[in-house]
Coordinates of C-alpha atoms and ligand atoms in Angstrom, one line a residue:
M1 CA -2.0 13.4 -28.9
A2 CA -4.1 12.4 -25.9
R3 CA -4.9 14.7 -22.9
I4 CA -4.7 12.8 -19.6
V5 CA -5.9 13.5 -15.9
I6 CA -4.0 11.7 -13.5
V7 CA -5.7 11.5 -10.2
G8 CA -3.4 11.8 -7.2
A9 CA 0.4 12.4 -6.9
G10 CA 1.7 9.1 -4.6
F11 CA 4.1 6.5 -6.2
G12 CA 1.6 5.3 -8.4
G13 CA 0.5 8.7 -9.9
I14 CA 4.2 9.7 -9.9
A15 CA 5.2 6.0 -11.9
V16 CA 2.6 6.4 -14.5
A17 CA 3.3 10.4 -15.3
A18 CA 7.1 9.2 -16.0
A19 CA 6.3 6.4 -18.3
L20 CA 3.7 8.7 -20.4
V21 CA 5.7 11.7 -20.0
R22 CA 9.1 9.5 -21.3
A23 CA 7.0 8.3 -24.8
G24 CA 6.3 11.7 -25.6
F25 CA 2.5 11.7 -23.9
D26 CA 3.2 15.3 -22.2
D27 CA -0.6 16.9 -22.1
L28 CA -1.0 15.3 -18.5
V29 CA -1.7 17.3 -15.6
L30 CA -1.7 15.4 -11.8
L31 CA -4.5 16.3 -9.7
E32 CA -3.5 16.2 -5.9
K33 CA -5.8 16.7 -3.1
G34 CA -3.0 17.3 -0.5
D35 CA -0.9 20.1 -0.2
R36 CA 2.1 18.4 -1.8
I37 CA 3.1 14.9 -3.3
G38 CA 3.9 12.1 -1.5
G39 CA 1.1 10.1 -1.0
V40 CA 1.3 7.6 2.4
W41 CA 4.7 8.7 3.0
R42 CA 3.2 12.7 3.3
D43 CA 0.8 11.6 5.4
N44 CA 2.2 8.7 7.6
T45 CA 3.8 10.9 10.1
Y46 CA 3.8 9.0 12.7
P47 CA 7.0 8.6 15.0
G48 CA 8.9 5.7 14.2
C49 CA 7.4 5.2 10.3
G50 CA 9.6 3.6 7.8
C51 CA 9.5 1.5 4.8
D52 CA 9.0 -2.3 5.6
I53 CA 10.4 -3.1 2.2
P54 CA 14.1 -3.2 1.8
A55 CA 14.4 0.6 -0.3
P56 CA 16.7 -1.1 -3.1
L57 CA 13.5 -2.9 -4.1
Y58 CA 11.4 0.3 -2.9
S59 CA 12.4 2.5 -6.2
Y60 CA 12.0 2.5 -9.2
S61 CA 14.5 0.3 -11.1
F62 CA 15.4 2.8 -13.9
A63 CA 16.5 5.4 -11.3
P64 CA 18.1 4.0 -8.2
N65 CA 19.7 6.1 -5.2
P66 CA 22.6 5.4 -4.6
L67 CA 22.3 7.7 -0.9
W68 CA 20.4 5.7 0.8
S69 CA 21.3 5.4 4.2
R70 CA 19.9 2.1 5.0
R71 CA 18.3 -0.7 3.9
F72 CA 15.0 0.1 5.1
P73 CA 15.0 3.7 6.0
P74 CA 12.6 6.4 7.4
R75 CA 9.6 8.0 5.5
R76 CA 11.0 11.4 5.3
E77 CA 14.2 9.8 3.1
I78 CA 12.0 8.0 1.1
L79 CA 9.6 10.7 0.4
G80 CA 12.9 13.0 -0.3
Y81 CA 13.5 10.2 -2.8
L82 CA 10.1 10.5 -4.7
Q83 CA 9.9 14.4 -4.8
D84 CA 13.6 14.4 -6.1
F85 CA 12.2 12.3 -8.5
A86 CA 9.0 14.3 -9.7
D87 CA 11.3 16.9 -9.9
R88 CA 14.3 16.0 -11.9
W89 CA 11.8 13.9 -14.3
G90 CA 10.1 17.6 -14.5
L91 CA 6.5 16.2 -13.3
L92 CA 6.1 19.0 -10.5
P93 CA 4.8 22.0 -12.6
R94 CA 2.4 19.4 -14.2
V95 CA 0.9 18.9 -10.6
R96 CA -2.0 20.5 -9.2
L97 CA -1.7 20.7 -5.9
N98 CA -5.3 21.1 -3.4
A99 CA -7.0 19.5 -6.2
R100 CA -9.5 17.4 -5.1
V101 CA -11.0 15.3 -7.8
T102 CA -15.0 14.6 -6.8
G103 CA -16.0 12.9 -9.7
A104 CA -15.3 11.1 -13.4
G105 CA -17.7 11.0 -15.6
W106 CA -18.0 9.5 -19.7
D107 CA -19.4 11.8 -22.2
E108 CA -20.5 9.3 -25.3
A109 CA -20.7 12.5 -27.3
T110 CA -17.2 13.5 -27.6
G111 CA -15.7 10.6 -26.2
R112 CA -13.7 12.0 -23.5
W113 CA -14.1 12.0 -19.5
R114 CA -15.1 15.1 -17.5
V115 CA -13.3 15.8 -14.4
S116 CA -14.9 17.3 -11.8
T117 CA -12.9 18.9 -8.7
A118 CA -14.0 20.0 -5.2
D119 CA -13.4 23.6 -6.3
G120 CA -16.3 23.5 -8.8
G121 CA -13.6 23.3 -11.7
E122 CA -14.0 20.8 -14.4
I123 CA -11.0 19.3 -16.8
V124 CA -12.2 17.7 -19.8
A125 CA -9.8 14.2 -20.9
D126 CA -9.2 11.7 -22.9
V127 CA -7.8 9.6 -20.5
V128 CA -8.3 9.1 -16.9
I129 CA -5.9 6.7 -14.8
P130 CA -7.0 6.9 -10.9
A131 CA -3.6 6.7 -8.6
V132 CA -5.4 7.4 -5.1
G133 CA -3.3 4.1 -4.0
Q134 CA -4.8 1.4 -1.4
L135 CA -4.4 2.7 2.0
S136 CA -5.3 6.2 2.0
S137 CA -8.6 6.3 4.3
P138 CA -8.3 5.6 7.7
V139 CA -10.6 3.5 9.4
V140 CA -11.3 4.7 13.4
P141 CA -13.6 1.7 14.6
A142 CA -16.7 2.8 16.5
L143 CA -15.7 1.8 19.8
R144 CA -18.2 2.5 22.7
G145 CA -17.6 6.4 24.5
A146 CA -14.7 7.1 22.1
E147 CA -16.1 10.5 21.7
R148 CA -16.1 11.0 25.6
F149 CA -12.6 10.5 25.6
E150 CA -10.9 13.9 26.8
G151 CA -7.1 13.4 25.5
P152 CA -5.9 13.9 22.0
A153 CA -7.2 10.8 20.4
V154 CA -5.1 10.1 16.4
H155 CA -5.0 7.7 13.8
T156 CA -1.3 7.0 12.9
A157 CA -1.9 7.9 9.4
R158 CA -3.2 12.1 10.6
W159 CA -1.0 12.5 13.4
P160 CA -0.6 16.2 14.2
E161 CA 2.1 17.9 13.6
G162 CA 4.1 19.2 16.3
L163 CA 2.5 16.3 18.4
T164 CA 5.1 14.7 21.2
V165 CA 4.0 11.9 23.5
D166 CA 6.8 12.3 25.9
G167 CA 6.6 11.8 29.4
L168 CA 2.4 11.2 28.5
N169 CA 0.3 7.6 29.2
V170 CA -0.1 6.6 25.8
G171 CA -3.1 3.8 24.6
V172 CA -1.7 2.0 21.3
I173 CA -4.7 0.0 19.4
G174 CA -3.5 -2.1 17.2
T175 CA -0.6 -4.5 16.1
G176 CA -0.4 -4.4 13.1
A177 CA 3.0 -3.1 10.5
S178 CA 2.0 1.2 11.9
A179 CA 2.2 -0.2 15.7
I180 CA 5.2 -1.9 15.4
Q181 CA 6.8 0.5 14.1
L182 CA 5.4 3.3 16.2
V183 CA 5.8 1.6 20.1
P184 CA 9.6 0.4 19.7
A185 CA 9.5 4.6 18.6
I186 CA 7.9 5.7 21.4
A187 CA 8.5 3.6 24.2
G188 CA 11.3 5.1 27.0
R189 CA 9.7 8.4 25.6
A190 CA 6.8 7.9 26.9
G191 CA 5.5 7.9 30.5
R192 CA 3.7 4.6 29.7
V193 CA 2.8 2.9 26.2
T194 CA -0.4 0.2 26.4
V195 CA -0.9 -1.8 24.0
F196 CA -4.5 -3.1 22.8
Q197 CA -4.2 -6.5 20.7
R198 CA -6.5 -8.3 19.3
T199 CA -4.6 -10.7 17.3
P200 CA -0.3 -11.3 17.6
P201 CA 1.1 -10.4 14.2
W202 CA 3.6 -12.8 13.0
T203 CA 7.0 -10.9 12.6
L204 CA 10.6 -11.8 10.9
P205 CA 14.1 -10.3 12.0
K206 CA 14.2 -7.1 9.4
P207 CA 17.2 -7.4 7.9
D208 CA 18.3 -4.1 8.4
R209 CA 21.5 -2.4 7.9
R210 CA 23.1 1.3 7.8
Y211 CA 25.1 2.0 4.3
G212 CA 28.8 3.5 5.0
R213 CA 30.2 6.3 3.1
A214 CA 31.9 4.1 1.3
R215 CA 29.0 2.0 -0.7
K216 CA 27.4 5.4 -1.0
A217 CA 30.7 6.8 -2.7
I218 CA 30.9 3.8 -5.1
Y219 CA 26.8 3.2 -6.0
G220 CA 27.4 7.1 -6.3
R221 CA 29.7 6.9 -8.8
F222 CA 28.7 3.3 -10.4
P223 CA 25.1 3.5 -10.5
G224 CA 24.7 0.3 -12.3
L225 CA 25.9 -1.5 -9.5
T226 CA 23.0 -0.6 -7.1
R227 CA 21.4 -4.0 -9.1
L228 CA 23.3 -5.9 -7.0
P229 CA 21.4 -4.9 -3.9
R230 CA 18.5 -5.0 -5.6
L231 CA 18.9 -8.7 -7.2
G232 CA 19.6 -9.6 -3.3
M233 CA 16.6 -8.1 -2.2
W234 CA 14.7 -9.5 -4.6
G235 CA 15.6 -13.2 -3.7
M236 CA 15.0 -12.3 -0.2
T237 CA 11.3 -11.2 -1.3
W238 CA 11.1 -14.5 -3.4
V239 CA 11.4 -16.1 -1.0
A240 CA 8.4 -14.2 1.2
G241 CA 6.5 -14.7 -1.7
R242 CA 6.6 -18.3 -2.3
A243 CA 5.8 -18.7 1.4
V244 CA 2.4 -16.8 1.0
T245 CA 1.8 -18.4 -1.8
G246 CA 1.9 -22.1 -1.3
H247 CA 5.2 -23.3 -1.4
R248 CA 5.8 -25.7 1.6
V249 CA 9.1 -25.3 2.5
A250 CA 9.9 -21.4 1.9
G251 CA 6.1 -21.4 4.3
T252 CA 8.1 -24.0 6.7
L253 CA 11.4 -21.7 6.7
L254 CA 9.7 -18.3 7.5
R255 CA 7.5 -20.1 10.1
V256 CA 11.0 -21.5 11.6
L257 CA 12.9 -18.4 11.5
S258 CA 9.7 -16.4 12.8
N259 CA 9.3 -18.4 15.4
A260 CA 12.8 -18.8 16.7
Q261 CA 12.8 -14.8 17.0
R262 CA 9.9 -15.1 19.1
N263 CA 11.3 -17.5 21.2
V264 CA 15.1 -15.7 21.5
Q265 CA 13.3 -12.7 21.9
V266 CA 10.8 -13.4 24.5
R267 CA 11.6 -15.0 27.5
D268 CA 9.0 -14.6 29.2
R269 CA 6.4 -17.9 28.4
A270 CA 3.8 -15.8 29.5
L271 CA 4.3 -13.3 27.4
R272 CA 5.2 -15.2 24.8
A273 CA 1.9 -16.8 25.2
R274 CA 0.2 -14.1 24.6
V275 CA 2.1 -12.8 21.3
T276 CA 2.2 -16.1 19.5
P277 CA 0.8 -15.5 16.8
V278 CA -2.6 -17.5 16.1
E279 CA -3.7 -17.4 12.3
P280 CA -1.9 -18.7 9.8
M281 CA 0.9 -17.1 8.8
G282 CA 0.7 -14.5 6.2
C283 CA -2.9 -14.6 6.4
K284 CA -2.3 -10.9 7.1
R285 CA 1.6 -9.1 6.8
V286 CA 3.8 -10.9 7.9
L287 CA 5.9 -7.7 9.5
F288 CA 9.5 -7.6 9.7
T289 CA 10.8 -5.8 13.5
N290 CA 14.0 -6.3 16.0
A291 CA 12.3 -4.3 17.8
W292 CA 9.1 -5.2 18.8
Y293 CA 9.3 -8.1 21.2
P294 CA 11.9 -6.0 23.0
A295 CA 9.6 -2.8 23.7
L296 CA 6.9 -5.2 24.5
R297 CA 9.4 -6.1 27.3
R298 CA 9.9 -3.3 28.8
P299 CA 8.7 -2.2 32.0
D300 CA 6.8 1.4 30.8
V301 CA 4.9 -0.9 28.4
D302 CA 2.0 -3.3 29.1
L303 CA 0.3 -5.3 26.4
V304 CA -3.4 -5.8 27.0
T305 CA -5.2 -8.7 25.2
A306 CA -8.7 -8.4 27.2
P307 CA -10.8 -7.2 24.9
I308 CA -11.6 -2.9 24.8
D309 CA -14.8 -2.9 26.6
E310 CA -15.6 1.0 26.0
V311 CA -13.5 4.3 26.2
T312 CA -13.8 6.2 28.6
P313 CA -13.2 10.1 29.4
A314 CA -9.4 9.1 31.0
G315 CA -9.0 6.0 29.0
V316 CA -10.0 2.6 27.6
R317 CA -11.8 0.2 30.2
T318 CA -11.0 -4.0 29.0
S319 CA -14.1 -6.4 28.8
D320 CA -12.0 -7.9 32.4
G321 CA -13.0 -4.2 34.6
A322 CA -9.6 -2.5 34.4
E323 CA -9.2 0.9 33.7
H324 CA -6.2 1.6 31.5
P325 CA -5.5 5.6 32.0
C326 CA -3.9 7.3 28.6
D327 CA -3.2 10.9 28.4
V328 CA -3.2 10.5 24.4
L329 CA -5.1 7.7 22.3
V330 CA -3.5 6.7 19.2
Y331 CA -5.3 4.6 16.6
A332 CA -2.8 2.1 15.0
T333 CA -6.2 0.3 13.4
G334 CA -5.5 0.8 9.7
F335 CA -7.0 1.3 6.3
D336 CA -10.1 1.1 4.3
A337 CA -9.1 -0.5 1.8
V338 CA -11.9 -2.4 0.0
D339 CA -14.1 -0.1 -1.3
F340 CA -11.7 1.1 -4.2
L341 CA -11.7 4.8 -5.2
V342 CA -14.3 6.1 -2.8
P343 CA -15.4 8.6 -2.6
I344 CA -14.9 10.0 -6.1
R345 CA -18.3 9.2 -8.0
I346 CA -17.2 7.7 -11.6
T347 CA -19.5 7.2 -14.3
G348 CA -18.8 5.5 -17.2
R349 CA -21.6 4.4 -20.7
D350 CA -24.9 4.8 -20.1
G351 CA -24.9 6.7 -16.6
R352 CA -23.1 3.2 -15.1
E353 CA -22.0 3.8 -12.2
L354 CA -18.5 2.1 -10.8
S355 CA -19.4 1.9 -7.0
G356 CA -23.0 0.0 -8.3
E357 CA -20.4 -2.6 -10.5
W358 CA -18.1 -2.6 -7.8
R359 CA -21.3 -3.5 -4.7
D360 CA -20.4 -6.6 -4.8
G361 CA -16.5 -6.1 -4.4
A362 CA -14.0 -4.0 -6.9
F363 CA -12.7 -6.3 -10.1
A364 CA -10.8 -4.8 -12.7
Y365 CA -8.9 -6.4 -16.0
L366 CA -5.1 -7.0 -14.9
G367 CA -6.1 -4.6 -11.8
M368 CA -6.2 -1.9 -14.8
A369 CA -9.3 -1.6 -16.5
V370 CA -13.1 -2.2 -16.1
P371 CA -15.2 -2.8 -19.0
G372 CA -18.0 0.4 -19.1
F373 CA -15.5 2.5 -18.3
P374 CA -13.4 3.6 -21.9
N375 CA -10.1 5.3 -21.3
L376 CA -9.9 4.7 -17.6
F377 CA -7.4 3.1 -15.9
L378 CA -6.6 2.3 -12.6
M379 CA -2.5 2.7 -10.6
Y380 CA -2.5 0.1 -8.1
G381 CA -5.9 -1.0 -8.9
P382 CA -8.3 -4.5 -7.5
N383 CA -6.1 -7.5 -7.1
T384 CA -2.6 -5.6 -7.3
N385 CA -1.5 -5.9 -3.9
T386 CA 1.6 -7.7 -2.3
G387 CA 2.2 -8.4 0.8
N388 CA 5.6 -9.5 0.5
S389 CA 7.0 -7.9 -2.7
S390 CA 7.5 -3.8 -3.4
V391 CA 4.5 -2.5 -4.7
I392 CA 6.7 0.3 -6.9
Y393 CA 7.7 -2.6 -8.8
F394 CA 3.6 -3.1 -9.6
H395 CA 3.3 0.3 -10.2
E396 CA 5.9 0.1 -13.1
A397 CA 4.4 -2.6 -14.4
Q398 CA 1.2 -1.1 -14.7
A399 CA 2.6 2.3 -16.3
R400 CA 4.2 0.2 -19.2
H401 CA 0.7 -1.6 -19.5
I402 CA -1.3 2.3 -19.4
V403 CA 1.6 3.8 -22.0
Q404 CA 0.3 1.1 -24.4
A405 CA -3.2 1.4 -23.8
V406 CA -2.8 5.3 -24.5
R407 CA -0.8 5.1 -27.6
L408 CA -3.4 2.6 -29.0
I409 CA -5.9 5.3 -28.2
A410 CA -4.0 8.0 -29.5
A411 CA -3.3 6.3 -33.0
G412 CA -7.0 4.6 -33.1
G413 CA -8.4 7.9 -32.6
R414 CA -11.4 6.4 -30.4
P415 CA -11.8 5.7 -26.9
L416 CA -10.0 1.4 -25.5
E417 CA -12.6 -0.5 -23.3
V418 CA -11.6 -4.2 -22.3
R419 CA -14.2 -6.5 -23.1
R420 CA -16.7 -8.0 -21.2
D421 CA -15.9 -12.0 -21.3
R422 CA -12.2 -10.9 -21.0
S423 CA -12.6 -8.9 -17.9
D424 CA -15.1 -11.7 -16.0
S425 CA -12.8 -14.9 -17.6
Y426 CA -9.4 -13.3 -15.5
D427 CA -12.0 -12.3 -12.6
A428 CA -12.9 -15.5 -12.3
E429 CA -9.7 -16.7 -12.3
M430 CA -8.5 -14.2 -10.1
Q431 CA -11.1 -15.3 -7.2
R432 CA -10.7 -19.0 -7.6
R433 CA -6.8 -18.9 -6.8
L434 CA -7.3 -16.3 -4.4
A435 CA -10.1 -19.3 -2.6
A436 CA -7.2 -21.5 -2.0
S437 CA -4.6 -18.5 -0.7
V438 CA -3.8 -18.2 2.8
W439 CA -5.3 -14.8 3.0
T440 CA -8.7 -16.7 3.5
G441 CA -7.5 -17.8 7.2
C442 CA -8.6 -14.5 8.9
R443 CA -10.0 -10.9 8.4
S444 CA -8.0 -8.5 6.9
W445 CA -7.7 -5.1 5.1
Y446 CA -7.7 -8.0 2.1
R447 CA -11.4 -8.0 2.0
T448 CA -14.9 -6.8 2.0
A449 CA -17.5 -7.9 4.7
T450 CA -18.5 -11.1 2.6
G451 CA -14.9 -12.2 2.3
R452 CA -14.1 -11.3 -1.0
I453 CA -10.5 -11.0 -1.4
V454 CA -9.9 -7.5 -3.9
T455 CA -7.1 -5.9 -2.4
N456 CA -4.4 -8.9 -2.9
W457 CA -2.3 -10.3 -6.2
P458 CA -3.0 -13.9 -5.6
G459 CA 0.3 -15.1 -7.6
M460 CA 4.2 -14.3 -7.5
A461 CA 5.4 -10.8 -8.5
A462 CA 6.8 -11.1 -11.7
E463 CA 4.2 -13.2 -13.3
Y464 CA 2.2 -10.1 -12.7
R465 CA 4.5 -8.4 -14.9
R466 CA 4.7 -10.9 -17.5
R467 CA 1.6 -10.3 -18.1
T468 CA 0.8 -6.8 -18.3
R469 CA 4.5 -6.6 -19.8
R470 CA 2.1 -6.9 -23.8
L471 CA -1.0 -5.5 -23.8
R472 CA -3.2 -7.3 -26.3
P473 CA -5.2 -5.6 -28.5
A474 CA -7.9 -8.4 -28.9
D475 CA -8.3 -7.6 -25.5
Y476 CA -9.8 -4.6 -25.4
G477 CA -11.7 -5.9 -29.3
R478 CA -8.9 -4.3 -31.1
S479 CA -7.5 -6.5 -34.0
P480 CA -3.9 -7.7 -33.6
E481 CA -1.3 -5.0 -34.6
Ligands
LIG1 O1 -3.1 -1.3 9.4 P1 -3.2 -3.2 10.2 P2 -1.7 -0.7 9.7 N1 -10.4 -3.2 18.7 O2 -4.9 -3.0 9.1 C1 -6.4 -4.1 15.1 C2 0.9 -1.2 5.4 N2 2.0 0.0 5.9 O3 -2.0 0.8 9.6 O4 -5.3 -7.9 13.8 C3 -9.0 -3.4 18.7 O5 -2.5 -3.9 9.7 C4 -6.2 -4.8 14.2 O6 -6.9 -5.5 15.0 P3 -6.9 -7.4 14.0 C5 0.9 -2.7 5.3 O7 1.0 -2.3 3.4 C6 2.8 -0.5 5.5 O8 -0.6 -1.0 11.0 O9 -8.0 -7.0 13.1 N3 -8.0 -3.5 17.5 C7 -4.6 -4.6 13.1 O10 -3.7 -5.7 14.8 C8 0.1 -2.7 5.9 O11 -0.9 -3.9 6.1 C9 4.5 0.3 6.1 O12 -7.3 -8.3 15.2 C10 -8.2 -3.2 16.5 C11 -4.7 -3.3 13.6 O13 -5.3 -2.9 14.0 C12 -1.1 -1.6 5.8 O14 -0.3 -0.2 5.5 C13 4.2 1.0 7.3 C14 -9.5 -2.6 16.2 C15 -4.6 -2.6 12.0 O15 -3.8 -2.9 11.3 C16 -1.5 -1.4 6.9 O16 -0.9 -1.7 8.7 C17 2.8 0.6 8.3 C18 -11.0 -2.9 17.2 N4 -11.7 -2.2 16.6 C19 1.7 0.3 7.4 N5 -9.9 -2.6 14.9 C20 5.7 0.3 5.2 O17 6.5 0.0 6.6 C21 -8.7 -2.8 14.3 N6 -7.6 -2.8 15.0 C22 5.8 -0.2 4.1

């Protein structure tokens, strides 16, 4: 029996824990740095936060929720789903809260990992599964004068409990997925909202709808029917996936739809020119929204496109000399996604540091295994992000693969380590395909400073599932069973 440590109790950690318990590996503990489970859905409490992937797909395939209130539910509902799932699967007692992992070192003599926590504790484990997500380290840009700002300055992912912006002048820096949810939610309640845009995003109409009582009753009685909306949503994300992976017709279709939305929702030509994207569509995440442009049209919302010069004690000054008074400054400026696992220090065979192995950019075989780091498997690791499908679909594929790995470890009684040649050729394939992808077309959280794309999977979600479905022992230097 293997003792397993999972680092993180968000959707990824909970998915792999459930799969392991189901497979009979129940000697496991989830170490969670926060005071409750939920990952990004616990951390992101900014007004308007919700899911921009349809819920029938943003849920575990084997645990459909007939009770979603709408197709794109608010964050509280998704967090509730995850908590309820973890409870029903008996996972909550296995979670150790407020347990911040600081490092993990491979002990060659015992063939086990020593996992250390911030409180000075140590846990010995056969298998370590980091499941810390890609979007857990907020980035606040170093703007000149920022430290002199006299009001609250908050990042969207660190919204202070109880902060209300009613009647206040709010400056929002950024126009990514977080900002396009936040701005419509606070517009009208805030005194004035000033949006500082560096690059206009591509948007698509959000096919949201409320789920009525009859639907909930029917799906509650026949949960198998929930496969139907899941299939429908799968079809929708499939088209989006084809569009960003180079399919001409799908790409044109989405561009036409996006342009039509902008033309209909923004009649003012000057404003339209300022919100018209300049980067290739799909190069950054395409954003589902019905409320973004209407919010920008409001008289109490200003869109500022002049670059930020500096933050002043009372607001923001832009390069055109204009002063924009702000009582509250919100950084909707995203996350550091490329420095995987930082600040956890992982030391593998021969004292090799994972951060050193990844100095030119993170890589992992199938996004999960790294040569030199036996019995370590990542959830949502390098090159497993999807901008168009549900990341939970990827989690399930990874969980299934990791269960097979743990089975091999438990049966063979010796460590499992991916072969370097397999890992190298896989990484070469990833980078060759990514070099021809739309994501090379702009700067984004998908890329390192040198331009290497380390977050995204280059193909369709179904391909990832197919390639991870059966673990090939030969990839790990084992003879086929
Ligand atoms: O962050 P982002 P996000 N001066 O990196 C701007 C997921 N998510 O938090 O484009 C001025 O996308 C930056 O400008 P530019 C989702 O995967 C999911 O919004 O770099 N502006 C950009 O506009 C998403 O992709 C949900 O020119 C600066 C913005 O800040 C990911 O999280 C909801 C700047 C950052 O956009 C990240 O989204 C929300 C500067 N110095 C998020 N620095 C769901 O619904 C940065 N910017 C599931």
